Each structure stands twice: as structure tokens, then as C-alpha cells.
Tab-separated table of C-alpha atoms and ligand atoms in Angstrom:
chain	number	residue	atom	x	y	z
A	186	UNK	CA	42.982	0.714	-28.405
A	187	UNK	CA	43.456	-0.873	-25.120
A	188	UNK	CA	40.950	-3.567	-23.702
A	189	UNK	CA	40.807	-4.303	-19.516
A	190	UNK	CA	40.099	-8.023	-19.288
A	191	UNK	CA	40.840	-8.832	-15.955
A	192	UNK	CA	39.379	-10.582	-13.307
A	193	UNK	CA	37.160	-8.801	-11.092
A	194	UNK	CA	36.530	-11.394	-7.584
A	195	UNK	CA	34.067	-11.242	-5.320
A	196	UNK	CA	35.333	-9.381	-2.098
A	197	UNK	CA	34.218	-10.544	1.448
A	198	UNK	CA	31.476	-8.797	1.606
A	199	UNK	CA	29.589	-9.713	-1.750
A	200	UNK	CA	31.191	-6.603	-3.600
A	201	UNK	CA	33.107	-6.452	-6.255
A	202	UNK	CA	36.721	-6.386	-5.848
A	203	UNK	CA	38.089	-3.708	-8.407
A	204	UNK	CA	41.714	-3.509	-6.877
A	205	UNK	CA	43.015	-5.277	-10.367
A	206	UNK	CA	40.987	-3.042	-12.543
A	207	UNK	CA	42.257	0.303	-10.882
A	208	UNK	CA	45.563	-1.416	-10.921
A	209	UNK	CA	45.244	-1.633	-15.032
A	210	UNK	CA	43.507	2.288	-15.106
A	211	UNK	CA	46.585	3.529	-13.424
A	212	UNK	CA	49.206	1.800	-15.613
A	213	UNK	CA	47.501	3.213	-18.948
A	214	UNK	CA	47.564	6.526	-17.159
A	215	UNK	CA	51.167	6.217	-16.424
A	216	UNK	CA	51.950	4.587	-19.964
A	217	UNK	CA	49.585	6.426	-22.527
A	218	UNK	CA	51.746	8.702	-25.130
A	219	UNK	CA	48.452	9.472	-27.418
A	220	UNK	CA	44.988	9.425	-28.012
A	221	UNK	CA	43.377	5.593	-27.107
A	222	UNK	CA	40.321	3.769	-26.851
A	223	UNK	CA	40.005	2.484	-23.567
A	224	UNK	CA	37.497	-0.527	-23.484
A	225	UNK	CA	36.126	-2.688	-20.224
A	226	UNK	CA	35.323	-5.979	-21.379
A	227	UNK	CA	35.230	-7.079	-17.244
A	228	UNK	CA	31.993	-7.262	-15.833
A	229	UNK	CA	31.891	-4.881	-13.405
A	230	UNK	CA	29.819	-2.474	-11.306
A	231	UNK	CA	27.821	0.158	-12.654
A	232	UNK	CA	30.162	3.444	-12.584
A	233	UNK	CA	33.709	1.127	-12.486
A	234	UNK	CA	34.149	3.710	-16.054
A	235	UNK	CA	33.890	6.482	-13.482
A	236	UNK	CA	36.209	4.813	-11.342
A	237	UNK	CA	38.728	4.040	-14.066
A	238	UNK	CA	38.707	7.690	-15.712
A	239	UNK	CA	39.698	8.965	-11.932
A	240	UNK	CA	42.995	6.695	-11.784
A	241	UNK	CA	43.807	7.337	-15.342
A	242	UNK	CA	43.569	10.968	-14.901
A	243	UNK	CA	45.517	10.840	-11.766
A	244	UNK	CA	48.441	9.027	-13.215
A	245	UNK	CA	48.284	11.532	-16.388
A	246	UNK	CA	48.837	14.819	-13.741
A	247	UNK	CA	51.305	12.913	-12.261
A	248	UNK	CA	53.357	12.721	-15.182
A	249	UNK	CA	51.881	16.575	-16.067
A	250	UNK	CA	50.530	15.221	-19.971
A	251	UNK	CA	47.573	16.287	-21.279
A	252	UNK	CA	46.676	13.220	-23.167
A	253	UNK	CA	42.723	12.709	-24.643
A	254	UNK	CA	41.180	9.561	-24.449
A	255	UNK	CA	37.959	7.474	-24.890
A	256	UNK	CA	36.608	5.264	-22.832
A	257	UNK	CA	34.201	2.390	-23.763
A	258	UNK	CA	32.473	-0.730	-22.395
A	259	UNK	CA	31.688	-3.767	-24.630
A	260	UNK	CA	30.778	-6.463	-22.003
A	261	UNK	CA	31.810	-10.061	-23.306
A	262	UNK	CA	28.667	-12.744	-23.377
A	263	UNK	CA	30.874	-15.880	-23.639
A	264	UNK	CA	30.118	-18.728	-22.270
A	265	UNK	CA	32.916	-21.076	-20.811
A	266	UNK	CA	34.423	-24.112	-23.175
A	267	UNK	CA	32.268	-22.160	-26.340
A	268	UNK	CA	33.885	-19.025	-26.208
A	269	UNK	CA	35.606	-18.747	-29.591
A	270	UNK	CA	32.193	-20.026	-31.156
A	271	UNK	CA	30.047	-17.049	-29.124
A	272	UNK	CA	32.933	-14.895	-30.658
A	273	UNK	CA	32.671	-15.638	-33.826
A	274	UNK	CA	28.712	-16.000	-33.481
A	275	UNK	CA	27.279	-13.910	-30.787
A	276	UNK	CA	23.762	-12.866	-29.894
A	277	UNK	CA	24.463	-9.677	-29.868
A	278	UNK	CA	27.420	-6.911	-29.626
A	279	UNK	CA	27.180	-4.183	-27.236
A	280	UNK	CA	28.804	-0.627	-27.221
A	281	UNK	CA	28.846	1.774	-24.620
A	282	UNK	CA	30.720	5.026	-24.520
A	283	UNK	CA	30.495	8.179	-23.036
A	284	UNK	CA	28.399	11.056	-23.970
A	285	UNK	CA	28.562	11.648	-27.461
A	286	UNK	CA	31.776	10.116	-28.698
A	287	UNK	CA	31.473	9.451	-31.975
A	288	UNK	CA	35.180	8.930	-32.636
A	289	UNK	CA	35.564	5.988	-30.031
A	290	UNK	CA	31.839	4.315	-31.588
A	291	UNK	CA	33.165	4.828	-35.187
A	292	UNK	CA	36.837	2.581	-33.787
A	293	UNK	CA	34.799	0.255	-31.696
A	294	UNK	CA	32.456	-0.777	-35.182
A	295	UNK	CA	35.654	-0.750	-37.089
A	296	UNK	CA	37.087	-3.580	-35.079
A	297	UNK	CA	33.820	-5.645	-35.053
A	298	UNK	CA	33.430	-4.834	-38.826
A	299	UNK	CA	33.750	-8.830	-39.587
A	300	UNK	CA	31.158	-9.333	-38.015
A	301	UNK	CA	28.830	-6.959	-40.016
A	302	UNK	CA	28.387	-10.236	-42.577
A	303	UNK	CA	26.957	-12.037	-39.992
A	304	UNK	CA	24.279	-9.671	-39.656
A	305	UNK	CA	24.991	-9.165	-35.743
A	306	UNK	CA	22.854	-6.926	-33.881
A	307	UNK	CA	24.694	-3.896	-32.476
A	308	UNK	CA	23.531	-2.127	-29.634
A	309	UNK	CA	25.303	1.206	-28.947
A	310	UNK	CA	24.143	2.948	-25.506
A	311	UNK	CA	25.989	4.398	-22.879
A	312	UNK	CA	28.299	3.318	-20.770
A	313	UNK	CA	26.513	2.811	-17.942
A	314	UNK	CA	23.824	0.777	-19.160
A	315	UNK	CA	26.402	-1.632	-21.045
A	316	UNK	CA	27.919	-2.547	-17.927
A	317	UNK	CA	24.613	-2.942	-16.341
A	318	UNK	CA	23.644	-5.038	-19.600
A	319	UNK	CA	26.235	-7.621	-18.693
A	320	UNK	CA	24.546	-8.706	-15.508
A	321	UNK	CA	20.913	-8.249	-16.420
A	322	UNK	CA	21.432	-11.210	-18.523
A	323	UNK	CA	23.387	-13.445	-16.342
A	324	UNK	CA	21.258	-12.439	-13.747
A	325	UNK	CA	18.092	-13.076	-15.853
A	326	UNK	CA	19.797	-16.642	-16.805
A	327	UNK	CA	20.393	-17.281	-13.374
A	328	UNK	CA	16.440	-16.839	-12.416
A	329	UNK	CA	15.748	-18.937	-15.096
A	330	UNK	CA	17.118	-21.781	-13.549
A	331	UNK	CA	16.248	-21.189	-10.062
A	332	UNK	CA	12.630	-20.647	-11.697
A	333	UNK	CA	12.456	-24.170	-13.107
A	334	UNK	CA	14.828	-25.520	-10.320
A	335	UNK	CA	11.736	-24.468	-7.820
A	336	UNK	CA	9.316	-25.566	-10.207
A	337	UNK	CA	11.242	-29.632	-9.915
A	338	UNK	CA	10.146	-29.045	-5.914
A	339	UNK	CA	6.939	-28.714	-6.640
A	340	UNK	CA	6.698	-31.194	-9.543
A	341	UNK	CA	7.914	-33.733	-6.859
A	342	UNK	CA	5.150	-32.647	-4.199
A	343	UNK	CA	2.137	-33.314	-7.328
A	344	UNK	CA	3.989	-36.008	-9.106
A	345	UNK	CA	4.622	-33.805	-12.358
A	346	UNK	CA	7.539	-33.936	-14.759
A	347	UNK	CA	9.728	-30.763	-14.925
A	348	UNK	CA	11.183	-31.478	-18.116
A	349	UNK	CA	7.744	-31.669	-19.689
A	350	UNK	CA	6.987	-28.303	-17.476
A	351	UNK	CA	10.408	-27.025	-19.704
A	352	UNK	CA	9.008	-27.971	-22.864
A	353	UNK	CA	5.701	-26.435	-22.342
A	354	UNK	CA	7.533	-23.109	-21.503
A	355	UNK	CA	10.278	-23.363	-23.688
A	356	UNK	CA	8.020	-24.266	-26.365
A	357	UNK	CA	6.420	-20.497	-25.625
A	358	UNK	CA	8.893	-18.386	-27.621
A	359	UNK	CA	8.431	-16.044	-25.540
A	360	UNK	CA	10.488	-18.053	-22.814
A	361	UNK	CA	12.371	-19.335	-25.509
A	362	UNK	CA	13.830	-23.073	-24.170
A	363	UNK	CA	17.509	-22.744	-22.822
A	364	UNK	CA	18.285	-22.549	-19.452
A	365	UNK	CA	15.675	-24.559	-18.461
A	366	UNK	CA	17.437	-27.527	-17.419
A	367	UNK	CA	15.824	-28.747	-13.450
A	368	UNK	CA	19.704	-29.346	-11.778
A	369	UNK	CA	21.379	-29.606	-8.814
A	370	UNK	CA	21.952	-25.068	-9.021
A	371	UNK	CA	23.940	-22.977	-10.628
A	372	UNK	CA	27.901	-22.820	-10.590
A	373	UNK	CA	31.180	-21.289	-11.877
A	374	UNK	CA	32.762	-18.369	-12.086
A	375	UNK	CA	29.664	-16.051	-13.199
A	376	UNK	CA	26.692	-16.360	-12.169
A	377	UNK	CA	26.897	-16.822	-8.627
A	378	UNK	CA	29.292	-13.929	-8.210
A	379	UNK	CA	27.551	-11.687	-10.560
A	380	UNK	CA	24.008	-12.312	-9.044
A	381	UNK	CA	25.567	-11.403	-5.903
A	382	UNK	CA	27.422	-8.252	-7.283
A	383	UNK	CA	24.614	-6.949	-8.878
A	384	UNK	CA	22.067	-7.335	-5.750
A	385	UNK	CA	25.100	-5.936	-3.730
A	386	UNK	CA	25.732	-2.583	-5.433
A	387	UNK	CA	21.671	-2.200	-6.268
A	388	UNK	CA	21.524	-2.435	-1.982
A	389	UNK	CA	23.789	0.045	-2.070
A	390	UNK	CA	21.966	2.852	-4.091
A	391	UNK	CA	19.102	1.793	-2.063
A	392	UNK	CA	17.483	-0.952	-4.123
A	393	UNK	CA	16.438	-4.688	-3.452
A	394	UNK	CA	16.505	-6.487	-6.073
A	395	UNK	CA	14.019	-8.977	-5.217
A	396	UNK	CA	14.418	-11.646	-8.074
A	397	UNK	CA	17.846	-11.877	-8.005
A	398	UNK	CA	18.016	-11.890	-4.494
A	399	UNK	CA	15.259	-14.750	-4.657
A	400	UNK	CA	17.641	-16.560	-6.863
A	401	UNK	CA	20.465	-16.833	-5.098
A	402	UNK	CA	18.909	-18.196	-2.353
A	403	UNK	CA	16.581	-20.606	-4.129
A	404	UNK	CA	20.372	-21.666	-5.635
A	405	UNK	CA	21.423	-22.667	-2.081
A	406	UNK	CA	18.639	-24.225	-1.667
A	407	UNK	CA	18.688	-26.480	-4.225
A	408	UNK	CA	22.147	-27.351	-3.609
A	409	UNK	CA	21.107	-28.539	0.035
A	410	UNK	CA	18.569	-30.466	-1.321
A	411	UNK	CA	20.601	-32.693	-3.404
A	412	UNK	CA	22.295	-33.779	-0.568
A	413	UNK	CA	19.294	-34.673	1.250
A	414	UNK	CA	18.284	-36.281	-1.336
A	415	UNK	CA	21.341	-38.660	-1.042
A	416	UNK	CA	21.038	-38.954	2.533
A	417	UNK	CA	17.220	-39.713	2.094
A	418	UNK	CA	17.554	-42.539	-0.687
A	419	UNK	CA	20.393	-43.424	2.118
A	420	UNK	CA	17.608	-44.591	4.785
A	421	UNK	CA	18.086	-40.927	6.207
A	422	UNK	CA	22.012	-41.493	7.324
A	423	UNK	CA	24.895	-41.137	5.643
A	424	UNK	CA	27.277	-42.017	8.474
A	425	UNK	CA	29.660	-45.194	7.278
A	426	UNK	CA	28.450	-45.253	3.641
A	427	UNK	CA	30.103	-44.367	0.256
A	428	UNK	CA	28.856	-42.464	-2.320
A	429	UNK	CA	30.441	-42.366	-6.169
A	430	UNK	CA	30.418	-39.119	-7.917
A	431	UNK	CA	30.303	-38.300	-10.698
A	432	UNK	CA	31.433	-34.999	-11.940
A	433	UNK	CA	32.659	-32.021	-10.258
A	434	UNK	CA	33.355	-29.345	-12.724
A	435	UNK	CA	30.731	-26.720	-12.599
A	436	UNK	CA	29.549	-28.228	-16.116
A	437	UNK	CA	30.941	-30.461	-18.491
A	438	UNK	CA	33.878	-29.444	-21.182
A	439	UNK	CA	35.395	-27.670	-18.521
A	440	UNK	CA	38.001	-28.098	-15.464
A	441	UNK	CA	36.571	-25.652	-13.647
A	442	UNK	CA	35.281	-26.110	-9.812
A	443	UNK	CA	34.428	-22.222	-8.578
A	444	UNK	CA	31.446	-22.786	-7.035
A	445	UNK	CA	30.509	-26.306	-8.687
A	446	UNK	CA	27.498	-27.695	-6.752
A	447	UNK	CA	29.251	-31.303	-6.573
A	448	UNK	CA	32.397	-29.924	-4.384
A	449	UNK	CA	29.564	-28.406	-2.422
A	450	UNK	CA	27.530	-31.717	-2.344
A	451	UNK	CA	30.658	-33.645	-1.728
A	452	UNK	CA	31.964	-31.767	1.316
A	453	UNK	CA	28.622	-31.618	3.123
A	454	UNK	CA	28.034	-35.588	3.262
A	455	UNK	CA	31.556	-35.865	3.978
A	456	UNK	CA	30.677	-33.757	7.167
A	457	UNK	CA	28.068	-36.054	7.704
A	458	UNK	CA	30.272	-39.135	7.958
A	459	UNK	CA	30.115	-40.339	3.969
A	460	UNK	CA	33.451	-41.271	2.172
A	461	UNK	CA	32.840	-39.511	-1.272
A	462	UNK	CA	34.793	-41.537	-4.235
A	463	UNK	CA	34.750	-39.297	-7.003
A	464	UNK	CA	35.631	-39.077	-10.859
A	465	UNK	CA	35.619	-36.489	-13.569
A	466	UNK	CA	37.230	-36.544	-17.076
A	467	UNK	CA	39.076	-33.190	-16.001
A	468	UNK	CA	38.608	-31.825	-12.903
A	469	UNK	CA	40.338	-34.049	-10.287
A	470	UNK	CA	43.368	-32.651	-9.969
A	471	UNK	CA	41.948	-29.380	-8.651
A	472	UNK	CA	38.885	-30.769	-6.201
A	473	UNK	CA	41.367	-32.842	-4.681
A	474	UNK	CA	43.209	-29.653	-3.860
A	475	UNK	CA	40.039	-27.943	-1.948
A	476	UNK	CA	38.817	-31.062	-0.786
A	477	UNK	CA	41.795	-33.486	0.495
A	478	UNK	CA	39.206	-35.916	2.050
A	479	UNK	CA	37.681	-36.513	-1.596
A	480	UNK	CA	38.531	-39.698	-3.026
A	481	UNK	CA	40.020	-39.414	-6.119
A	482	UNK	CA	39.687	-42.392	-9.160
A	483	UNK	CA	40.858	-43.842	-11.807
A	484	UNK	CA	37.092	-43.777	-14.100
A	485	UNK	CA	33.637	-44.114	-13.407
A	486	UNK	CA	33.694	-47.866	-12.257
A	487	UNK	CA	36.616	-47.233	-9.758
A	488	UNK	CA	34.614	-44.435	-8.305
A	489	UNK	CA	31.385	-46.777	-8.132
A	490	UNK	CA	33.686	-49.596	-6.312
A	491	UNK	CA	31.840	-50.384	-3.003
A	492	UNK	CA	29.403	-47.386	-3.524
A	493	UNK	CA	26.030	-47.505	-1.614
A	494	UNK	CA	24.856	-45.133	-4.172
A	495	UNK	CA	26.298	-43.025	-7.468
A	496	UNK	CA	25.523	-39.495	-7.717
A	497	UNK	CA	25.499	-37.860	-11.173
A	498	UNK	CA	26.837	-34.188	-10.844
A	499	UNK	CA	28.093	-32.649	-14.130
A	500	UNK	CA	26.803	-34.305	-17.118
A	501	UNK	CA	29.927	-35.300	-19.054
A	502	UNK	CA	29.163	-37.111	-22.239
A	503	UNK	CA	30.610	-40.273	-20.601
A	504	UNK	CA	28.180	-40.607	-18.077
A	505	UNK	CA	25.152	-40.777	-20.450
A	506	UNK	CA	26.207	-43.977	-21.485
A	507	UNK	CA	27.303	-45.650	-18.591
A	508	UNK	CA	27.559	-49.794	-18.706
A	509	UNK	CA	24.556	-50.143	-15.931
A	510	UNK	CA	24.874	-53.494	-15.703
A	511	UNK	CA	28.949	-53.213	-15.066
A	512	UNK	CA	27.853	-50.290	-12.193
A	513	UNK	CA	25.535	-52.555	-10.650
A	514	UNK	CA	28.387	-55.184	-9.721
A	515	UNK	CA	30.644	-52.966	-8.518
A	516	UNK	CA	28.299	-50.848	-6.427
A	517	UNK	CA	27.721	-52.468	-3.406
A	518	UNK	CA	23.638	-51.293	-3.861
A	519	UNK	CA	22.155	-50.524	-6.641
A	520	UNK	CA	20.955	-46.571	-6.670
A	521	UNK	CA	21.178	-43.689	-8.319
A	522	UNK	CA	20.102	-39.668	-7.592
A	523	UNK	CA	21.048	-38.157	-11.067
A	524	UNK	CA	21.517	-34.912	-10.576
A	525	UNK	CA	20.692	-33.842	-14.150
A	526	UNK	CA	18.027	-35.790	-15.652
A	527	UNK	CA	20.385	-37.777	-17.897
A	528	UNK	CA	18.593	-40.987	-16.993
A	529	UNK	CA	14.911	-42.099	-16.833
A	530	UNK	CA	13.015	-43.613	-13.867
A	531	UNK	CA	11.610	-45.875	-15.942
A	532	UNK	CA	14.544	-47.259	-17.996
A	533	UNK	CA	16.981	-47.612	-14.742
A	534	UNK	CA	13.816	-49.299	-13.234
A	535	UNK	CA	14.439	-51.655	-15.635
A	536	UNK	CA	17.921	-52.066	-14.824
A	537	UNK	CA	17.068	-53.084	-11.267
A	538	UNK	CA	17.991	-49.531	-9.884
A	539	UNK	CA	16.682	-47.107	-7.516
A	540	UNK	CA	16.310	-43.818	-9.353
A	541	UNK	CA	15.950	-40.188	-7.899
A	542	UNK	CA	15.557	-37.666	-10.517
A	543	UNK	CA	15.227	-34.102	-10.241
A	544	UNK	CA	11.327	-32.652	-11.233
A	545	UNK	CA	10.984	-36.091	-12.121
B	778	UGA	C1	27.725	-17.714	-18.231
B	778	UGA	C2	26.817	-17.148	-19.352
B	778	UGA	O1	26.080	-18.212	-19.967
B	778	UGA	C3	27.646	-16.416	-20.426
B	778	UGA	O2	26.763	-15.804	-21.366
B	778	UGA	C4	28.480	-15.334	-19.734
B	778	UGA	O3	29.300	-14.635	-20.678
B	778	UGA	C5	29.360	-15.976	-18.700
B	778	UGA	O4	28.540	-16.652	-17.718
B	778	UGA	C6	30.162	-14.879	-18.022
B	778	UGA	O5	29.577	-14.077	-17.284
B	778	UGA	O6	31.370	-14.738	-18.316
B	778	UGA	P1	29.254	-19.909	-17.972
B	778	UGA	O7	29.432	-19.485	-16.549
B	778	UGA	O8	30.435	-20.324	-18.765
B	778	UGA	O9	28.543	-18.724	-18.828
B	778	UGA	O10	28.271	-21.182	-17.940
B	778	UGA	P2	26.775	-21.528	-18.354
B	778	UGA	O11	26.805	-22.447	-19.498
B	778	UGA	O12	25.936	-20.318	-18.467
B	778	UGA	O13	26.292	-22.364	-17.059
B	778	UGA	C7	26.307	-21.792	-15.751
B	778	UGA	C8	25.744	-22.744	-14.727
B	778	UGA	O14	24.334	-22.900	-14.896
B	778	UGA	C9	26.316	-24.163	-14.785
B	778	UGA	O15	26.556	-24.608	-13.466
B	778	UGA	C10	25.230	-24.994	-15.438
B	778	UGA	O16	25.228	-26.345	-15.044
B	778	UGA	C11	24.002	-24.279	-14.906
B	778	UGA	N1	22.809	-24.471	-15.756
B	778	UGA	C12	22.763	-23.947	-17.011
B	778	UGA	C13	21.716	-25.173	-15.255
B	778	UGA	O17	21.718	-25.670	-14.105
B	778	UGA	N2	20.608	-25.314	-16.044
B	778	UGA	C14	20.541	-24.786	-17.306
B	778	UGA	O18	19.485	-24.944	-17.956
B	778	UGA	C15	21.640	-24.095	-17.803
């Protein structure tokens, strides 16, 4: 059994780069001496199987064998910083193969056998729709959160609370409660490139997929709003003044920075003429590499030195228990625009703050 786990980037033009994945194909092809499973655990476009039979069967003519094998998708549903947990635990397991292979489904259940005492649901299908599978949940994730993320704008035009809006939904179990956290968008290394990918190759068999496409833009969206919202509790410039972040990975329990809304944040009000001062348990040493002008520091205080206002990006543990009274005389005003809810208008009231929420 072989499994293709590699990376499968974005290309320019919202594709899917698949140069590393024929790459792989082609080395089976030229390495194969007998009968293997072949299994895609990337996600990638519908029809990448197609793609990968054609260079495996080129590199087996080359060498002029006549080698049988299987091929397979079982998409991975892991999330980043849980992944051995949604392993050991997952929703679900899915199997695709081609045709009617019974000899590759029969090895693929094999290996997942362990996980028969858990009772996990198997879904065998083809292999088509188990690559498709892969993004019809992260892209039905990601419209989750643009859903409620939309739903904080308009909870902010009629004064109404988007994390009692969550509950209400979430409480439906038909919408079932995660991913309904109001933010400043979606980041990492997933959903923003899948959404795209999947929208992309859907355009190109002639279909617009008009959720998902709706999602990724609501994302930007909401990412540009966050930083108005700084410049606005700013007096409507941000020219001369200093924000403290904090956070920058894409979520907490993670170094991680592709596409994390706070580098995106960051560099626009540094456009605008803000110095950012920034902290995060773990992802420092990397924002400072795409973003030179950030200002890197030592914890949360040091980042809050002088600050006209904090910003709370990612929310670390460490930031939901922040010594207010410490932040307040440090920052050179007291305000806040948390990000992610973690703190109440009422409570940092209290603490002599101004408070910007999100929904809230
Ligand atoms: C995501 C999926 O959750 C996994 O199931 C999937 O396997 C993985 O992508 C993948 O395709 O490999 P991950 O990118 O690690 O996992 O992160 P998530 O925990 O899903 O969070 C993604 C983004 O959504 C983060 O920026 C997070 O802050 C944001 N988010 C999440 C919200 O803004 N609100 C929420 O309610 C939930």
C-alpha cells in the first residue's frame, strides 16, 4: 500500500497545483515491482485519480512491466494541532475506489480495522465523489462561518448579539453548534485554498458555485472590516498611532500564519501609517519573516507598551485572562476591538475600557 500525502498549493490562478502529486504518480510508476494499493489522502481536484493513473501508467510502459494496481482515495478530515485525536476519533472514514474493486476496499477496511471498536461510520463510494467529499465539508464549514460572520454585520446594524444568534441555531440540531464562532474570517492552510479550488475547477466544468463563491468573498470582507474597525475606534485615522496585537497564527495551538487574518490586519494599518507591536505564544518568528515592519515582543504587556489600542486576533488561552488593570497602564489609551468575542462589553466597561466586539 502506498499513500500520496503531499501538498497540493494553490497555483496563480486559484487552481490547484498538482505538479507534486504527478511528481509522486510517476515515481510509483517507475518503482512498483507488484500489485499495490495506491491511496490519495491530498485533497485534490475531482479526477486528480485520473490524472495519477495516466503518469503511473506512463512510467510502467516506460520500463515495459505489466504491473496491476488499485487506486483509492480516503480524504483526511484532520483538523490542525488535533490531528492525532481526529485520527484516533474521527467523524467519519471515507473510501473511494474505482469501479468495483473489491480487493483494494477489502485492504483499505483491513487497515482501519481498529477502528471498527469505535463504531466509526464507513462510507465506501467512488472515487470521485471521495475527493469531492473532502471539500464539500470544508467548503460547507467555511459558509458556516461566513454565514454567522454576516449575520455579526447585521447584529451590529439592530443592536443584536451574534453569539446568542449562535446559540439559537446551534441549539437547532439540525445546524448543530460548531463553527459558529462571529470572527475576524477564516484562515490557514485549508479553507481558503480549498474554497477557492473547489469554485475554480466547478467554473471550469461550467458551474458557479454560488455559496462558496459567496463565502470567500464575505471572508474578505470581514477581514477588511476588522481593520476599519480599528481605524474607526481610532477617531477614523490610524496615521502615527500604535496598535498591540495579539495573535497571529491562523488559530491558537498552532504556529501557523497561511492566510491568518491578523498578518492581513496587521499589514493593512501598517499601510495606513500604524506601527503594529505584536505578540503570539508561537508564531513570531515566522510573521516577522513576511512582515519585517511588524514589531515583534517579548509578551502581551510589551506588545501593549504605548498602544493606542490592543487588538485580539487568535484566541490563545493567555489572552482570556489578561491582567486588565496591568494593560491599562501600559497602554497609552484604554481600548480594545476583540476580534473573537473573548471579552464582554459589559465587564471591560467595567474596567474603564472601550470595547468593540464582533456581533456584539
Ligand atoms: C480544517 C477542517 O476543520 C478540517 O476538518 C480539515 O481536515 C482541514 O481544514 C484540512 O482541510 O486539512 P484547520 O484548517 O486545521 O482544519 O482549522 P479549523 O479549526 O477548521 O479552523 C479554520 C479557520 O476557521 C480558523 O482561522 C478559525 O479561526 C476559523 N473559525 C473556525 C472561525 O472563524 N469560526 C469558527 O466557528 C470556527
Amino acid at each position: 500500500m502506498v499513500f500520496i500525502a503531499v501538498g497540493t498549493p494553490e497555483a496563480p490562478d486559484g487552481s490547484t497545483d498538482l505538479r507534486y502529486i504527478e511528481a509522486v504518480a510517476r515515481e510509483i510508476g517507475q518503482r512498483m515491482t507488484s500489485y499495490k494499493v495506491i491511496v490519495a489522502k491530498s485533497t485534490v481536484p475531482v479526477g486528480t485519480s485520473d490524472r495519477v493513473r495516466v503518469c503511473i501508467d506512463e512510467e510502467l510502459a516506460r520500463r515495459g512491466k505489466n504491473i496491476s494496481y488499485s487506486l483509492a482515495s480516503n480524504p483526511e478530515f484532520l483538523r490542525e494541532g488535533a490531528a492525532i485525536g481526529d485520527f484516533m476519533r474521527p467523524d467519519r472514514v471515507v473510501i473511494g475506489t474505482e469501479g468495483e474493486d473489491d480487493q483494494a476496499l477489502a485492504i483499505m477496511k483491513d487497515l482501519y480495522r481498529p477502528l471498527y471498536l469505535n463504531e466509526t461510520p464507513f462510507v465506501e463510494t467512488n472515487i470521485h465523489t471521495a475527493e469531492l467529499s473532502k471539500y464539500a465539508a470544508n467548503a460547507f464549514l467555511a459558509a458556516k462561518i461566513s454565514f454567522i460572520n454576516e449575520m455579526s454585520v447585521l447584529c451590529e446594524a439592530v443592536g443584536g448579539d451574534v453569539q446568542a444568534i449562535a446559540r439559537v441555531m446551534g441549539l437547532d440540531n439540525r445546524i448543530g453548534k460548531k463553527f459558529l464562532h462571529a470572527g475576524p474570517g477564516f484562515g490557514g492552510s485549508c479553507f481558503p485554498k480549498d474554497t477557492k479550488s473547489v469554485a475554480h475547477f466547478a467554473r471550469d466544468l461550467g458551474h458557479e458555485l454560488a455559496i462558496v463563491e459567496a463565502s470567500i468573498k464575505a471572508n474578505e470582507r470581514q477581514r477588511l472590516r476588522m481593520v476599519d474597525r480599528v481605524v474607526a475606534i481610532l477617531g477614523g485615522d490610524v496615521e502615527g498611532k500604535t496598535v498591540g496585537m495579539l495573535g497571529l497564527s491562523f488559530k491558537p495551538e498552532t504556529d501557523d500564519i497561511r492566510e491568518a487574518p491578523a498578518l492581513y490586519i496587521a499589514s493593512e494599518l501598517i499601510k495606513r501609517g500604524a506601527t503594529v507591536r505584536a505578540y503570539d505564544p508561537a508564531a513570531m518568528e515566522a510573521s516577522q519573516k513576511v512582515l519585517p515592519e511588524l514589531i515583534c515582543c517579548e509578551d502581551a504587556y510589551d506588545a501593549l507598551t504605548g498602544a493606542d489600542v490592543m487588538t485580539i486576533v487568535t484566541e490563545w488561552n493567555e489572552f482570556r485572562m489578561l491582567d486588565l488593570t496591568r494593560a491599562k497602564e501600559v497602554m497609552a489609551a484604554p481600548r480594545m476591538v476583540d476580534m473573537r468575542n473573548i471579552y464582554g462589553g459589559a465587564s471591560m466597561a467595567a474596567a474603564g475600557f472601550e470595547y468593540k466586539g464582533v456581533g456584539v
